[in-house]
Short mmCIF file of C-alpha atoms in Angstrom, two decimals:
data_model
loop_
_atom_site.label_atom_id
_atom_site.label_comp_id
_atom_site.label_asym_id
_atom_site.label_seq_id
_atom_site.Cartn_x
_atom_site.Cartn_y
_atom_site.Cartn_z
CA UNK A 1 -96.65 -70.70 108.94
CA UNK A 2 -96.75 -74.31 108.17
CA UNK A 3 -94.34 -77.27 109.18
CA UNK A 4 -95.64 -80.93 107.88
CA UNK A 5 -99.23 -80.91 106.95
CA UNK A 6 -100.68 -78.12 109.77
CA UNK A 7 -100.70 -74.18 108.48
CA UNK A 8 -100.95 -71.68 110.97
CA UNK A 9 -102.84 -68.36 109.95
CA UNK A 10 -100.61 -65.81 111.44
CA UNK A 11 -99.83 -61.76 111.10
CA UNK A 12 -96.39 -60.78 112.11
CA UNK A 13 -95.17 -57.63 114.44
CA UNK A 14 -91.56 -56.22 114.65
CA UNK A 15 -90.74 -56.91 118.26
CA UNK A 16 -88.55 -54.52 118.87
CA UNK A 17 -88.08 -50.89 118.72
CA UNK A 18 -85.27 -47.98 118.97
CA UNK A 19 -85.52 -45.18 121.69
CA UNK A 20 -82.47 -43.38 120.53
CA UNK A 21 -82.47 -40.01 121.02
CA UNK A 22 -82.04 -38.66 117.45
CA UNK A 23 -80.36 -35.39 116.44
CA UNK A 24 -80.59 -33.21 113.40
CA UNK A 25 -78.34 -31.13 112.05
CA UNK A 26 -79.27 -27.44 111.95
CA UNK A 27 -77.63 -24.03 110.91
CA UNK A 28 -76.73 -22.59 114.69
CA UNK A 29 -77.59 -19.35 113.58
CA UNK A 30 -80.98 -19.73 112.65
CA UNK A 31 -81.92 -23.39 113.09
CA UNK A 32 -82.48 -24.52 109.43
CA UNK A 33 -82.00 -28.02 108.53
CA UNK A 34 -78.89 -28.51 106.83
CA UNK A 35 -79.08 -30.79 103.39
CA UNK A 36 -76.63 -32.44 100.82
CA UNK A 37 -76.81 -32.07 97.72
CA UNK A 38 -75.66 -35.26 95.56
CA UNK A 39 -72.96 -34.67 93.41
CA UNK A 40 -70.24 -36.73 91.11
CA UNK A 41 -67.00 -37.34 92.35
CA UNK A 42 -65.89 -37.48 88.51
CA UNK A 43 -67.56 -34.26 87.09
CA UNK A 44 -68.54 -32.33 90.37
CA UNK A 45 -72.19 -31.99 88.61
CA UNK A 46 -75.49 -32.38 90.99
CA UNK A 47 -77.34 -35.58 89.77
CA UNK A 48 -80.89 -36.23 89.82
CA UNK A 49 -82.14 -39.57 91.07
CA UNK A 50 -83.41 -40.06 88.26
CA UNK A 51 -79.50 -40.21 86.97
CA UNK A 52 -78.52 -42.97 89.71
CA UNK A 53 -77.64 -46.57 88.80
CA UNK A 54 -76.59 -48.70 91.32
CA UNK A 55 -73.25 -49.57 90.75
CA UNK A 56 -70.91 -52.77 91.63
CA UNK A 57 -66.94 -52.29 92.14
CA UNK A 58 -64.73 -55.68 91.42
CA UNK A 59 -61.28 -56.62 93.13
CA UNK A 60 -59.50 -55.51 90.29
CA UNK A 61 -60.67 -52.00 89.75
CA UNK A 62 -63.73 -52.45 87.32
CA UNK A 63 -67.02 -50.89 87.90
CA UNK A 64 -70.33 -52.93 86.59
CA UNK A 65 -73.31 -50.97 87.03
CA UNK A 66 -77.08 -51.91 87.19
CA UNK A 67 -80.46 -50.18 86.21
CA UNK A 68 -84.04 -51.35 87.06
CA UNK A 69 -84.55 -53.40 83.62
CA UNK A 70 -80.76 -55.33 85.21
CA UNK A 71 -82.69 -55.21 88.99
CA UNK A 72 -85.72 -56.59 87.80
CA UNK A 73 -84.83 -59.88 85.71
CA UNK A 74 -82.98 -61.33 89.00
CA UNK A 75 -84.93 -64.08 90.61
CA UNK A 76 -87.38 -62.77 93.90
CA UNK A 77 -89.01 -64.62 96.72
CA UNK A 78 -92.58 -63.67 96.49
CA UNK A 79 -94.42 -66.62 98.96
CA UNK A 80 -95.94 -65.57 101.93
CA UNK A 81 -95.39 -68.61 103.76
CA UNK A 82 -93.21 -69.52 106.40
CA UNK A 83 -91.93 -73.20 105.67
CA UNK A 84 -90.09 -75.02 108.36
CA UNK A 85 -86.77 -76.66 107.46
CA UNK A 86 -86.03 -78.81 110.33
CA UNK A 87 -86.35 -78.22 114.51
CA UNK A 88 -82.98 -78.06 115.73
CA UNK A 89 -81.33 -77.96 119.63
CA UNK A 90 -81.51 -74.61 121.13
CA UNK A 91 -78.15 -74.79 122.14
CA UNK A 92 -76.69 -75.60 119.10
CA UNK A 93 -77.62 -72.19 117.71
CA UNK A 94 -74.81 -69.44 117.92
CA UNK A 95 -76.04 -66.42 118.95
CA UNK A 96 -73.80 -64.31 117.01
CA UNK A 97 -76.17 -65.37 114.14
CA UNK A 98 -79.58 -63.12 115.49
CA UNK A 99 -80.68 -60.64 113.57
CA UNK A 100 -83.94 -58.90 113.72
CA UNK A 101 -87.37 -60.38 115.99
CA UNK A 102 -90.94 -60.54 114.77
CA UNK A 103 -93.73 -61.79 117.22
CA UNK A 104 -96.12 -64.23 115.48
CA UNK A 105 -100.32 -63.48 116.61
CA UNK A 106 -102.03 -66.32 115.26
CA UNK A 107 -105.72 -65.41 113.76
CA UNK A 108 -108.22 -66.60 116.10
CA UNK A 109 -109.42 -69.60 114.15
CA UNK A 110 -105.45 -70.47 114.54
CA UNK A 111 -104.88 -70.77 118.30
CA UNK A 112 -105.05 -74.38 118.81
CA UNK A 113 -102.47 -75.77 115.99
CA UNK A 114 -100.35 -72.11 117.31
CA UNK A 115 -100.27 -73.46 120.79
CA UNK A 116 -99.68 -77.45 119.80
CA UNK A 117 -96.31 -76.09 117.78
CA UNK A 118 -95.21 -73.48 121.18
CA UNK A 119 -95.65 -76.09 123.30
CA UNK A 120 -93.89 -78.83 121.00
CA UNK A 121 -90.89 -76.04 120.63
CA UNK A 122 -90.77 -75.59 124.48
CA UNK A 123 -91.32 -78.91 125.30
CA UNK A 124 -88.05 -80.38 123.21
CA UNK A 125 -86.52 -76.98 123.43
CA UNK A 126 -86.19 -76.42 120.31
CA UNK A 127 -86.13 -74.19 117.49
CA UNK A 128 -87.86 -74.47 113.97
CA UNK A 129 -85.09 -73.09 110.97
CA UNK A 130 -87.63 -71.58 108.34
CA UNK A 131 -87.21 -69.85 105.31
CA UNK A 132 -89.27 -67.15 103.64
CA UNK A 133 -89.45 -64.18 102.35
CA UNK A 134 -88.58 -60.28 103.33
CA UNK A 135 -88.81 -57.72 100.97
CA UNK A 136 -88.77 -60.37 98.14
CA UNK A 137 -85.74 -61.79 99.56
CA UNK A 138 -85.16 -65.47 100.70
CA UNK A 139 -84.38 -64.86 104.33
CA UNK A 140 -83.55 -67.76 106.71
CA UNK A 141 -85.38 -67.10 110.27
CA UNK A 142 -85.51 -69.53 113.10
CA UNK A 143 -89.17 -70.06 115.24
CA UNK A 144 -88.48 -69.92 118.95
CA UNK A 145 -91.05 -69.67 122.07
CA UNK A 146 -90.37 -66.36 124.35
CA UNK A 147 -93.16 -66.73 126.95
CA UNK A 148 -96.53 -67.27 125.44
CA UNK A 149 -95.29 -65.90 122.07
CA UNK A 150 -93.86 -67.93 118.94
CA UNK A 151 -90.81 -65.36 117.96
CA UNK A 152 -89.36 -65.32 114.42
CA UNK A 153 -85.86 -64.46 114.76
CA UNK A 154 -84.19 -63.36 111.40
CA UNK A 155 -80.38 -65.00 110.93
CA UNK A 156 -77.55 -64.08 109.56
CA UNK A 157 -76.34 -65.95 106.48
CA UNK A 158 -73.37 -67.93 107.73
CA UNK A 159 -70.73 -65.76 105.63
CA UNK A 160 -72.29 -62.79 107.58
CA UNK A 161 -70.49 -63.63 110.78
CA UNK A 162 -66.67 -63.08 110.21
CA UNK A 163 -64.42 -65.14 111.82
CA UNK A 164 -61.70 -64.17 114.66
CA UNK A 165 -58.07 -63.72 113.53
CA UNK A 166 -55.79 -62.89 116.58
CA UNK A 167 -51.95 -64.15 116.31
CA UNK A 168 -52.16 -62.96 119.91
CA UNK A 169 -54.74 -65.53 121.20
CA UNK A 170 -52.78 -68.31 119.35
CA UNK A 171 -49.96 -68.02 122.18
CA UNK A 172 -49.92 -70.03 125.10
CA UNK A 173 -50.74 -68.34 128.36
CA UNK A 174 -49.50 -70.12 131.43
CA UNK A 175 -52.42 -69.80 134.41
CA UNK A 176 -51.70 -70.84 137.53
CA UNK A 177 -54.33 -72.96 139.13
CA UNK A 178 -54.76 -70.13 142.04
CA UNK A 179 -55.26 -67.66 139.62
CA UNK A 180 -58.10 -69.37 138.10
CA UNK A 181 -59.47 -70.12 141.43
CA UNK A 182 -59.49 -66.57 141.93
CA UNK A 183 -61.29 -65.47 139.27
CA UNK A 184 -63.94 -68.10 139.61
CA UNK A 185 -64.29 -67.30 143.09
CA UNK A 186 -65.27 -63.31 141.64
CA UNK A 187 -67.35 -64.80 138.88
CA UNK A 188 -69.10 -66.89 141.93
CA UNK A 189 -69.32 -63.94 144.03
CA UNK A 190 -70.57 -61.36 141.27
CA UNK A 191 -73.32 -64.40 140.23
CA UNK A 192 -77.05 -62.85 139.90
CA UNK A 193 -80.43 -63.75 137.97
CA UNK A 194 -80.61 -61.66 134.57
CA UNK A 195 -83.53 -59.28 134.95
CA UNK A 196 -83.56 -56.53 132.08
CA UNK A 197 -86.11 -54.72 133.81
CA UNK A 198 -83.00 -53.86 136.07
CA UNK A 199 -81.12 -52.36 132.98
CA UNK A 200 -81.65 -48.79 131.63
CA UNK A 201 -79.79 -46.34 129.28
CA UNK A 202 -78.41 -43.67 131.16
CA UNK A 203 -76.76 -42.00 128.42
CA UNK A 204 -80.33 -41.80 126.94
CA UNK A 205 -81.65 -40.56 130.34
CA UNK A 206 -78.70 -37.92 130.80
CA UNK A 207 -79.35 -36.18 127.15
CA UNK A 208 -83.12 -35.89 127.49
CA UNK A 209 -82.60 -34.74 131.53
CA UNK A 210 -80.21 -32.05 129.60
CA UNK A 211 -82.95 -31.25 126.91
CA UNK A 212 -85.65 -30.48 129.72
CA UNK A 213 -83.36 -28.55 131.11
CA UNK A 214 -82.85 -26.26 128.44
CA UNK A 215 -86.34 -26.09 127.52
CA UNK A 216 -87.49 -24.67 131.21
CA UNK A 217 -84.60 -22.37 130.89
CA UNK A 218 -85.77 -20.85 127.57
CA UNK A 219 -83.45 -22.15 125.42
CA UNK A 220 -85.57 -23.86 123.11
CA UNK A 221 -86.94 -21.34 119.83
CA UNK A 222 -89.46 -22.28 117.49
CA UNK A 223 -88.04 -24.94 114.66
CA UNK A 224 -88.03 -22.88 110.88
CA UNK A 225 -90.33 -23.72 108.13
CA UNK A 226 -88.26 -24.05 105.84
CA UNK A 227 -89.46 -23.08 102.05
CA UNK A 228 -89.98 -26.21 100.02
CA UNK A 229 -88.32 -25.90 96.28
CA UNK A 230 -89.18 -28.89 93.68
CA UNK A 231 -85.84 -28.40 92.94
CA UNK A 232 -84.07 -29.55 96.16
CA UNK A 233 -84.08 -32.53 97.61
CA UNK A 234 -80.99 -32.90 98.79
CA UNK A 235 -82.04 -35.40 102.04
CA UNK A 236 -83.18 -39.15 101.60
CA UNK A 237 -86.07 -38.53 103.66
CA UNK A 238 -87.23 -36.27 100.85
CA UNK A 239 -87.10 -39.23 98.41
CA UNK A 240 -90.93 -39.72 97.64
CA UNK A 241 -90.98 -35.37 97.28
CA UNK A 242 -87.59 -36.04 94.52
CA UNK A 243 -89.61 -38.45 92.73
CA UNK A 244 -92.75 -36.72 92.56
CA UNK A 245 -91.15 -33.97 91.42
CA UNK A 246 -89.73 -36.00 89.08
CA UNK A 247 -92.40 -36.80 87.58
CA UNK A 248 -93.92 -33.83 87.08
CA UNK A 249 -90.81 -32.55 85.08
CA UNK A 250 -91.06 -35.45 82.72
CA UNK A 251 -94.45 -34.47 81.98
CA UNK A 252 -93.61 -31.03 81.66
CA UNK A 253 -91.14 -31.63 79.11
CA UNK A 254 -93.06 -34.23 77.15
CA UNK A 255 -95.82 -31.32 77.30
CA UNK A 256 -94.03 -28.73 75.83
CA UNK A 257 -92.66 -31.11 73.01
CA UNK A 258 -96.35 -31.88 71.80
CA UNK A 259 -96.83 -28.71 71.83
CA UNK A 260 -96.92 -26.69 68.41
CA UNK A 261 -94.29 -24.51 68.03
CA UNK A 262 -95.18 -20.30 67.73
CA UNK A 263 -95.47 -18.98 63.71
CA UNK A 264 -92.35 -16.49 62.74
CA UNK A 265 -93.16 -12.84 63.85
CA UNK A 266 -93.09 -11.57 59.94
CA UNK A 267 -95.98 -14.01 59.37
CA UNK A 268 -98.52 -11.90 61.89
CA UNK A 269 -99.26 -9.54 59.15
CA UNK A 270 -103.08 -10.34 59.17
CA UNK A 271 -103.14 -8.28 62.55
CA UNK A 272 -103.73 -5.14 60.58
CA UNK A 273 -106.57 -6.33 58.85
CA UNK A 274 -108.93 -4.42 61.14
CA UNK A 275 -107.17 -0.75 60.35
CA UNK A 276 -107.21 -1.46 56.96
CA UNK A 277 -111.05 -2.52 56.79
CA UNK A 278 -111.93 0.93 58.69
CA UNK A 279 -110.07 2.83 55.69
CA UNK A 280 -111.74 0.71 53.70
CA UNK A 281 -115.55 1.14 55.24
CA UNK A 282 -114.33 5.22 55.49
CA UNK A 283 -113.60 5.44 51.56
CA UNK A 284 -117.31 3.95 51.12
CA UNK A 285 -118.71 6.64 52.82
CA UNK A 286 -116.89 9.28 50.71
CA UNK A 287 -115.35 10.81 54.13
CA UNK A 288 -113.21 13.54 54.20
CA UNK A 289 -109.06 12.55 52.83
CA UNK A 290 -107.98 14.06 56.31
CA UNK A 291 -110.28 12.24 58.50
CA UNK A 292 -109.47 9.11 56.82
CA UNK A 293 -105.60 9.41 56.97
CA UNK A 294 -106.17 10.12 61.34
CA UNK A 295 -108.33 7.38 61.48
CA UNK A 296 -105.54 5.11 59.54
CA UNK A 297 -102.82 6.47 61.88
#
């Protein structure tokens, strides 16, 4: 992280997490996972991933598509530095804008310029628009103090944010000035500090209440193992398994290709050689006609 002449030495953690409760879908009968397959609209075939291009659909019907070789000649943000822009007014930034929040730890040899930089932010209040890069993308971020704590907050490119367009909030709506006093007066009387300690998902709460429930009441079984094919990977959690697999099959193939290929059956004839040397030894030794004709057979 660097703004004028002063780098910071920092490592950056994702600051937030998801607690959903996540479901699979299962076969009710017997629990199995269920999987799709990926198939073409056009010819109803099953396609590899090997098979998939990424492809781009204009206004006006056309479809440009894109392989790796296309993928790889575009331009990618490689720096890992975080260079400020400019500090801007807290209040001039629209919310709407947030995206994603990464604390900042600064390495220990860091904390001093770290702290001179929070306490600059929190002291003008604030905020430091940076660029840099995420997943070789440019990504525009802004640098804003949450406690003790130097938070980069990923943005939204500005046409990200779509723009309101209501006919019905164009009208003019006639409030009377005891009206207004009314609601304000609620507003007023509703008024609180935020505290999101005093906030909690009950919908979260209620399903895993229900789970527990079902679990002391013996409704829970053993989940299936299911049989793993090289052949199926029909989920895009089993992407690394597809590719692997993949790969294997190429090989296969190039294998067998290198390979020489098997001499025509007529062409085995020297097979008999054996049979024919015993007659052979067996006429040396002047043995009987008979014995060498059984021997032959």
């Amino acid at each position: 992280m660097s703004f004028g002449l002063v780098s910071v030495p920092i490592k950056l953690y994702s600051a937030t997490t998801n607690h959903d409760v996540r479901f699979h879908q299962v076969h009710g009968a017997d629990g199995g996972r269920i999987r799709y397959k990926r198939t073409c609209t056009v010819c109803g075939e099953v396609v590899e991933y090997a098979d998939i291009v990424k492809g781009y659909e204009t206004e006006d019907g056309e479809l440009i598509t894109l392989d790796e070789s296309d993928l790889d000649s575009l331009p990618v943000a490689s720096g890992h530095e975080i260079d400020v822009i400019e500090f801007v007014p807290a209040d001039q930034i629209d919310p709407m804008l947030f995206d994603k929040a990464y604390y900042l730890e600064p390495e220990t040899k860091a904390a001093k310029p770290y702290a001179l930089l929070r306490e600059a932010l929190a002291e003008t209040d604030r905020m430091a628009v940076v660029r840099f890069a995420l997943r070789q993308r440019e990504s525009l971020a802004l640098l804003r103090v949450r406690d003790k704590v130097i938070v980069l907050q990923t943005m939204l490119w500005p046409d990200e944010v779509r723009e309101p367009a209501f006919d019905i909030l164009d009208q003019d709506v006639d409030l009377k000035p005891q009206e207004l006093k009314m609601a304000s007066s609620l507003v007023e009387s509703m008024g609180a500090d935020f505290d999101s300690a005093d906030f909690h998902d009950e919908y979260r709460d209620a399903v895993l209440e229900l789970i527990e429930s079902k679990k002391e009441h013996g409704d829970a079984r053993p989940a299936p193992v299911e049989a793993k094919k090289e052949d199926e990977g029909d989920s895009m959690t089993d992407l690394l398994s597809a590719l692997q697999a993949s790969v294997e099959a190429a090989k296969g193939k190039a294998g067998a290709k290198a390979d020489p290929e098997p001499e025509p059956e007529p062409e085995k004839k020297p097979a008999r050689k054996p049979a024919a040397r015993r007659k052979k030894e067996s006429s040396e030794e002047d043995k009987p006609a008979t014995t060498r004709k059984r021997r032959t057979a």
